[in-house]
Short mmCIF file of C-alpha atoms in Angstrom, two decimals:
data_model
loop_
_atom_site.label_atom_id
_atom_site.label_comp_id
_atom_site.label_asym_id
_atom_site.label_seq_id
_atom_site.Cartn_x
_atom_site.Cartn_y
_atom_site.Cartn_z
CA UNK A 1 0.00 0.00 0.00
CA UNK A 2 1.18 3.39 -0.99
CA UNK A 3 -0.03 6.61 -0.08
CA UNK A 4 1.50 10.12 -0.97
CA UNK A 5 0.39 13.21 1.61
CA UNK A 6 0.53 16.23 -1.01
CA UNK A 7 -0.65 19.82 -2.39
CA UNK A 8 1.14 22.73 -2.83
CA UNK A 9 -0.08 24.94 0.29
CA UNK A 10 1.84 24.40 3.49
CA UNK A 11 0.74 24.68 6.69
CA UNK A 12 -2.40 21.88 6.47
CA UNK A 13 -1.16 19.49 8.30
CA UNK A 14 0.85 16.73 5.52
CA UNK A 15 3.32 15.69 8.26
CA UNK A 16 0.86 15.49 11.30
CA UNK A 17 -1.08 13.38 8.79
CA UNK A 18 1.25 10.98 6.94
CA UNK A 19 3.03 10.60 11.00
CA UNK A 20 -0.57 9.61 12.16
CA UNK A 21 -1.18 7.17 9.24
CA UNK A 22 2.17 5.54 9.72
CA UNK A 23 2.19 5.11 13.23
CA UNK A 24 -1.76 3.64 12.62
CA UNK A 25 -0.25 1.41 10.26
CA UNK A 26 2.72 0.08 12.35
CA UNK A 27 1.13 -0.27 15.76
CA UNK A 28 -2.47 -1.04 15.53
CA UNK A 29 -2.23 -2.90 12.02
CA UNK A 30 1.82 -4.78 12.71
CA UNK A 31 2.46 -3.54 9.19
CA UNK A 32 5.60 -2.96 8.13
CA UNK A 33 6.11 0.74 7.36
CA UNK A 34 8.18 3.37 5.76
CA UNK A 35 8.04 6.75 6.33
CA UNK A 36 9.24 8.91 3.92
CA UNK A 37 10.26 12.43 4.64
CA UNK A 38 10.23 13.98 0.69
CA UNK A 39 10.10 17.33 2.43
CA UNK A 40 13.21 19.68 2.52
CA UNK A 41 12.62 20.85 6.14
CA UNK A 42 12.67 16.78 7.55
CA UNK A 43 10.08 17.08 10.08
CA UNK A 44 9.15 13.24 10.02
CA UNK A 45 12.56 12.90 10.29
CA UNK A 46 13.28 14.61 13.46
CA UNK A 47 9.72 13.62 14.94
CA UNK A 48 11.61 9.86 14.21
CA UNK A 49 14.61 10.95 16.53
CA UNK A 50 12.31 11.81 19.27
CA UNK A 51 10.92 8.08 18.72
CA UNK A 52 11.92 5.39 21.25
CA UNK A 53 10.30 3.16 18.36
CA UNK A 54 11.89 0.97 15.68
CA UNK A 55 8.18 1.08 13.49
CA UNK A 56 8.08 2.82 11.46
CA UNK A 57 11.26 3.01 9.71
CA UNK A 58 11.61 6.57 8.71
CA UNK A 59 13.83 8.41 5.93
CA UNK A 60 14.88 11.46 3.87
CA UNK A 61 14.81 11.06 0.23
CA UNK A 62 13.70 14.83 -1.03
CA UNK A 63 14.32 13.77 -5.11
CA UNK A 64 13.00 14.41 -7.92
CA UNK A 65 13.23 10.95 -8.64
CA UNK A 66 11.73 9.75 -5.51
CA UNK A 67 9.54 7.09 -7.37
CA UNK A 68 12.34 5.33 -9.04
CA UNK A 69 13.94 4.97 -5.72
CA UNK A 70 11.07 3.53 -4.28
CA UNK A 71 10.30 0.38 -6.80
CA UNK A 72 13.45 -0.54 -5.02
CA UNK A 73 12.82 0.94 -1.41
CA UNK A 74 9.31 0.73 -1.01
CA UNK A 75 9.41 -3.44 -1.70
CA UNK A 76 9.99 -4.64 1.97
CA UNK A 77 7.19 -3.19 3.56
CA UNK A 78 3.58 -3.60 3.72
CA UNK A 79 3.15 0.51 3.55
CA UNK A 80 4.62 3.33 2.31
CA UNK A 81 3.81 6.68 2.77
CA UNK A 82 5.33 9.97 2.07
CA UNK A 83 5.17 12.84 3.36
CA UNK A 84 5.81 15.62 0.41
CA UNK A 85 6.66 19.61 1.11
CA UNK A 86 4.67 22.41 -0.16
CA UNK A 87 5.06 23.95 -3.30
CA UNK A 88 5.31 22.50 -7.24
CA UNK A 89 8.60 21.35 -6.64
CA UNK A 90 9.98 18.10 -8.73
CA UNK A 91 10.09 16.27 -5.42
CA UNK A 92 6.03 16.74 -4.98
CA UNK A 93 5.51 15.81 -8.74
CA UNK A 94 7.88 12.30 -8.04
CA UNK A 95 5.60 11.68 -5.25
CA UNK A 96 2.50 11.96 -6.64
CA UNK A 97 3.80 9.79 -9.86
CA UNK A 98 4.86 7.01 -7.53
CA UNK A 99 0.66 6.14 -6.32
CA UNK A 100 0.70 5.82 -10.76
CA UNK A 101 -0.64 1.79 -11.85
CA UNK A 102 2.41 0.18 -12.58
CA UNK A 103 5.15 3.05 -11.22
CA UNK A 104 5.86 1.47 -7.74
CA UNK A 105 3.24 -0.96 -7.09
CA UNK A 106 0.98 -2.98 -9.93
CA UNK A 107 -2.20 -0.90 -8.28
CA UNK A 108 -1.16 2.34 -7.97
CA UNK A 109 -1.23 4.38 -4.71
CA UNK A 110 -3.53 7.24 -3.60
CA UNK A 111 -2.69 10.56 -3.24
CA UNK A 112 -4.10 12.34 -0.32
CA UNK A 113 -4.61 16.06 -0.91
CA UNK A 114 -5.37 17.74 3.05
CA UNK A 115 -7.17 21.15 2.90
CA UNK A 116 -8.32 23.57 5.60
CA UNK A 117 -12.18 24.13 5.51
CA UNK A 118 -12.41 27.03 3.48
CA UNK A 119 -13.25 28.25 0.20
CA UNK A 120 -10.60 30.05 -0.05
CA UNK A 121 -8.01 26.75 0.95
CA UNK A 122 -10.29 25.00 -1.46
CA UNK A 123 -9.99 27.02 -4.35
CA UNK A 124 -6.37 26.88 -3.89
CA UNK A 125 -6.14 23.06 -4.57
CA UNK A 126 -6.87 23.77 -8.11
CA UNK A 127 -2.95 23.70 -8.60
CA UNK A 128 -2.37 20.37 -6.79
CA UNK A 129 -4.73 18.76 -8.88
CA UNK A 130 -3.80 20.05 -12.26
CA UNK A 131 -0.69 18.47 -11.09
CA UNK A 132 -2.12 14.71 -10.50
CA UNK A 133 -3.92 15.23 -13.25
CA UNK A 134 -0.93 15.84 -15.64
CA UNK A 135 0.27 12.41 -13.94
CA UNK A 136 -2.86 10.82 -15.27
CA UNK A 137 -1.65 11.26 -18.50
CA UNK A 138 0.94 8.91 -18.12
CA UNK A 139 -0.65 6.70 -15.50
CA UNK A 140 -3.98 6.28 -13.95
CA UNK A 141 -3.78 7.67 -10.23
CA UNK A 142 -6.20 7.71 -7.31
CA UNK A 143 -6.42 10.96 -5.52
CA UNK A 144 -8.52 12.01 -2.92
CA UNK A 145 -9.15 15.00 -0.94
CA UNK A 146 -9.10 15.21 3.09
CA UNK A 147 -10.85 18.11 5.43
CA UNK A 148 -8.23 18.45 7.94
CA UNK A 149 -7.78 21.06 11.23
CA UNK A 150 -11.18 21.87 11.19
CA UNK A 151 -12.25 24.30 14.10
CA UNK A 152 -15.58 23.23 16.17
CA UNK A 153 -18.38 25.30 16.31
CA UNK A 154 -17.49 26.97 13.08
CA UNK A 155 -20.01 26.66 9.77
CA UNK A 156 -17.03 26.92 7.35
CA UNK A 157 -17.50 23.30 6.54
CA UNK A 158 -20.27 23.27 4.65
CA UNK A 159 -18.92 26.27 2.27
CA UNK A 160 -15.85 24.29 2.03
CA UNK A 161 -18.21 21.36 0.72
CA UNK A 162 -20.19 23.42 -1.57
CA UNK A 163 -16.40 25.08 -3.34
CA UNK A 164 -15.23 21.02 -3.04
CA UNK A 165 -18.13 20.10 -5.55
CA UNK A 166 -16.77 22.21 -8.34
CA UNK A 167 -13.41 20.13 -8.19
CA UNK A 168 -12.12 16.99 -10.10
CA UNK A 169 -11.34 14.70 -6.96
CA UNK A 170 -13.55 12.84 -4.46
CA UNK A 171 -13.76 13.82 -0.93
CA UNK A 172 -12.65 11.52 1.64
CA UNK A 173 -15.19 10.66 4.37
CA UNK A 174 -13.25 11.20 6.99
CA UNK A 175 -12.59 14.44 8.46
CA UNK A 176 -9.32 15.66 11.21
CA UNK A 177 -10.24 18.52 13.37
CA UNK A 178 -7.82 20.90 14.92
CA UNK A 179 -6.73 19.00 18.07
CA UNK A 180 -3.93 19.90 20.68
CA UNK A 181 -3.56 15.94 20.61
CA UNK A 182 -1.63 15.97 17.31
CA UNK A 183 0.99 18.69 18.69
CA UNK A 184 1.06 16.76 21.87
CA UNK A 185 1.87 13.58 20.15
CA UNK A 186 4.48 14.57 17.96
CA UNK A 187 6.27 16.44 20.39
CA UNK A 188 6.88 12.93 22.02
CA UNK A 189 7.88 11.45 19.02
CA UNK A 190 4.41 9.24 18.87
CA UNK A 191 1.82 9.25 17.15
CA UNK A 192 -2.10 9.85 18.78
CA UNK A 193 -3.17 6.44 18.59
CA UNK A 194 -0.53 5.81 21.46
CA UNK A 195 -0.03 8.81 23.05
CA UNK A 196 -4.23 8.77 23.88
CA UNK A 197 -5.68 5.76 21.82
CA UNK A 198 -9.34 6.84 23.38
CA UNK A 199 -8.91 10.49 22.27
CA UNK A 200 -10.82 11.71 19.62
CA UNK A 201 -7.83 12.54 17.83
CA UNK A 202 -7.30 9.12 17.33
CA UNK A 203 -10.39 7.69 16.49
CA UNK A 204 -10.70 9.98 13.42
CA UNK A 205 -7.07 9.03 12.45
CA UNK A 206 -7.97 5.43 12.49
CA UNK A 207 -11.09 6.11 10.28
CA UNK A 208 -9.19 7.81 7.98
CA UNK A 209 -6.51 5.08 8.19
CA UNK A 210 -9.38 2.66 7.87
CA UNK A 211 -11.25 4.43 4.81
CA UNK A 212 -8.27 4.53 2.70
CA UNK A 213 -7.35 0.72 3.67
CA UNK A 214 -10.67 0.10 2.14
CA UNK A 215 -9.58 2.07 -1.07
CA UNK A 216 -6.84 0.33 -1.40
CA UNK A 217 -8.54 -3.02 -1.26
CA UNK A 218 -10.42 -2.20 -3.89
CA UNK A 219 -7.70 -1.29 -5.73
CA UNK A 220 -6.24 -4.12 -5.52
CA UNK A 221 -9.68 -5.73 -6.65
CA UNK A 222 -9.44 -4.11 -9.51
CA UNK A 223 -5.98 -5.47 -10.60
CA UNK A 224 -6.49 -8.70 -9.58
CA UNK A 225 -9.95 -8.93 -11.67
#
């Protein structure tokens, strides 16, 4: 299984969200996982050093030619997920080219686009996914996108919905709110599935680590048919 945390906007959360899925992967699922850190400023990667942990086995490999690497890298473990930087760098473009049919894994990965609940935040994925999209002409490519940090009591949700409609890529059920948890749990080199596993943090990480398990099976379905 391969999953790609990407769009162009910083500051929405990729890391908190590819550390969350990893560490769902590794300790509730005994996967075996790799962590990528494709971002310049290795975050995952010193979130890892704070980890008295072996799973999952995190590394740095910003390149443009991060999907090459990984047909090799990726093949001992059950899951792979990267964590890409902002911007339209070659390094996000590899990324989202390795979850391609055929590029790393026979059925593709999915690319995980996280937005904050507003129009504004969703209007700006526009660039993100003209970028899968110019993937999908080489390869087909499963991309969804994921409401994450959103603030209770707020009604910002529902216009983010409405401006979600008008784009070309399904929403993800699952939805992260803005929750001191995540900080928390990082900042102890965990992720919140162990730091609190009856949070609420980590219940919607595990749904969200639980919807796109399902994706992926069907995926798989669909390669196998």
């Amino acid at each position: 299984m391969l999953i790609s945390v990407a769009t162009r906007k910083g500051g929405v959360g990729k890391t908190s969200i590819g550390i969350g899925l990893a560490v769902c992967a590794a300790v509730i699922d005994n996967k075996s996982v790799l962590l990528v850190d494709a971002d310049a400023q290795q975050s995952a990667l010193y979130w890892d050093r704070l980890r008295s942990c072996e799973k999952p086995v995190t590394i740095a490999l910003p390149s443009p030619r991060l999907h090459e690497a990984l047909t090799t890298l990726s093949q001992p473990y059950d899951v792979t997920i990267i964590d890409c930087g902002g911007g339209d760098t070659g390094i996000m473009r590899s990324a989202i080219l390795a979850c391609g049919k055929n590029i790393v894994r026979p059925e593709g990965g999915i690319v995980v686009v996280p937005a904050k609940p507003s129009q504004i935040d969703i209007w700006g994925l526009g660039d993100t996914i003209d970028i899968v999209n110019a993937a999908r002409s080489i390869t087909a490519i499963e991309g969804r996108i994921l409401l994450n940090q959103i603030c209770r009591g707020t009604k910002t949700v529902q216009s983010a919905l409405d401006a979600i409609g008008e784009l070309d890529m399904p929403l993800l059920q699952s939805r992260l709110h803005d929750r001191v948890a995540h900080k928390v749990a990082i900042e102890h080199g965990q992720g919140v599935v162990e730091t609190d596993p009856k949070s609420k943090a980590a219940t919607e990480m595990i749904a969200l680590w639980n919807e796109l398990k399902n994706i992926h099976q069907t995926m798989v379905a669909e390669v196998s048919a």
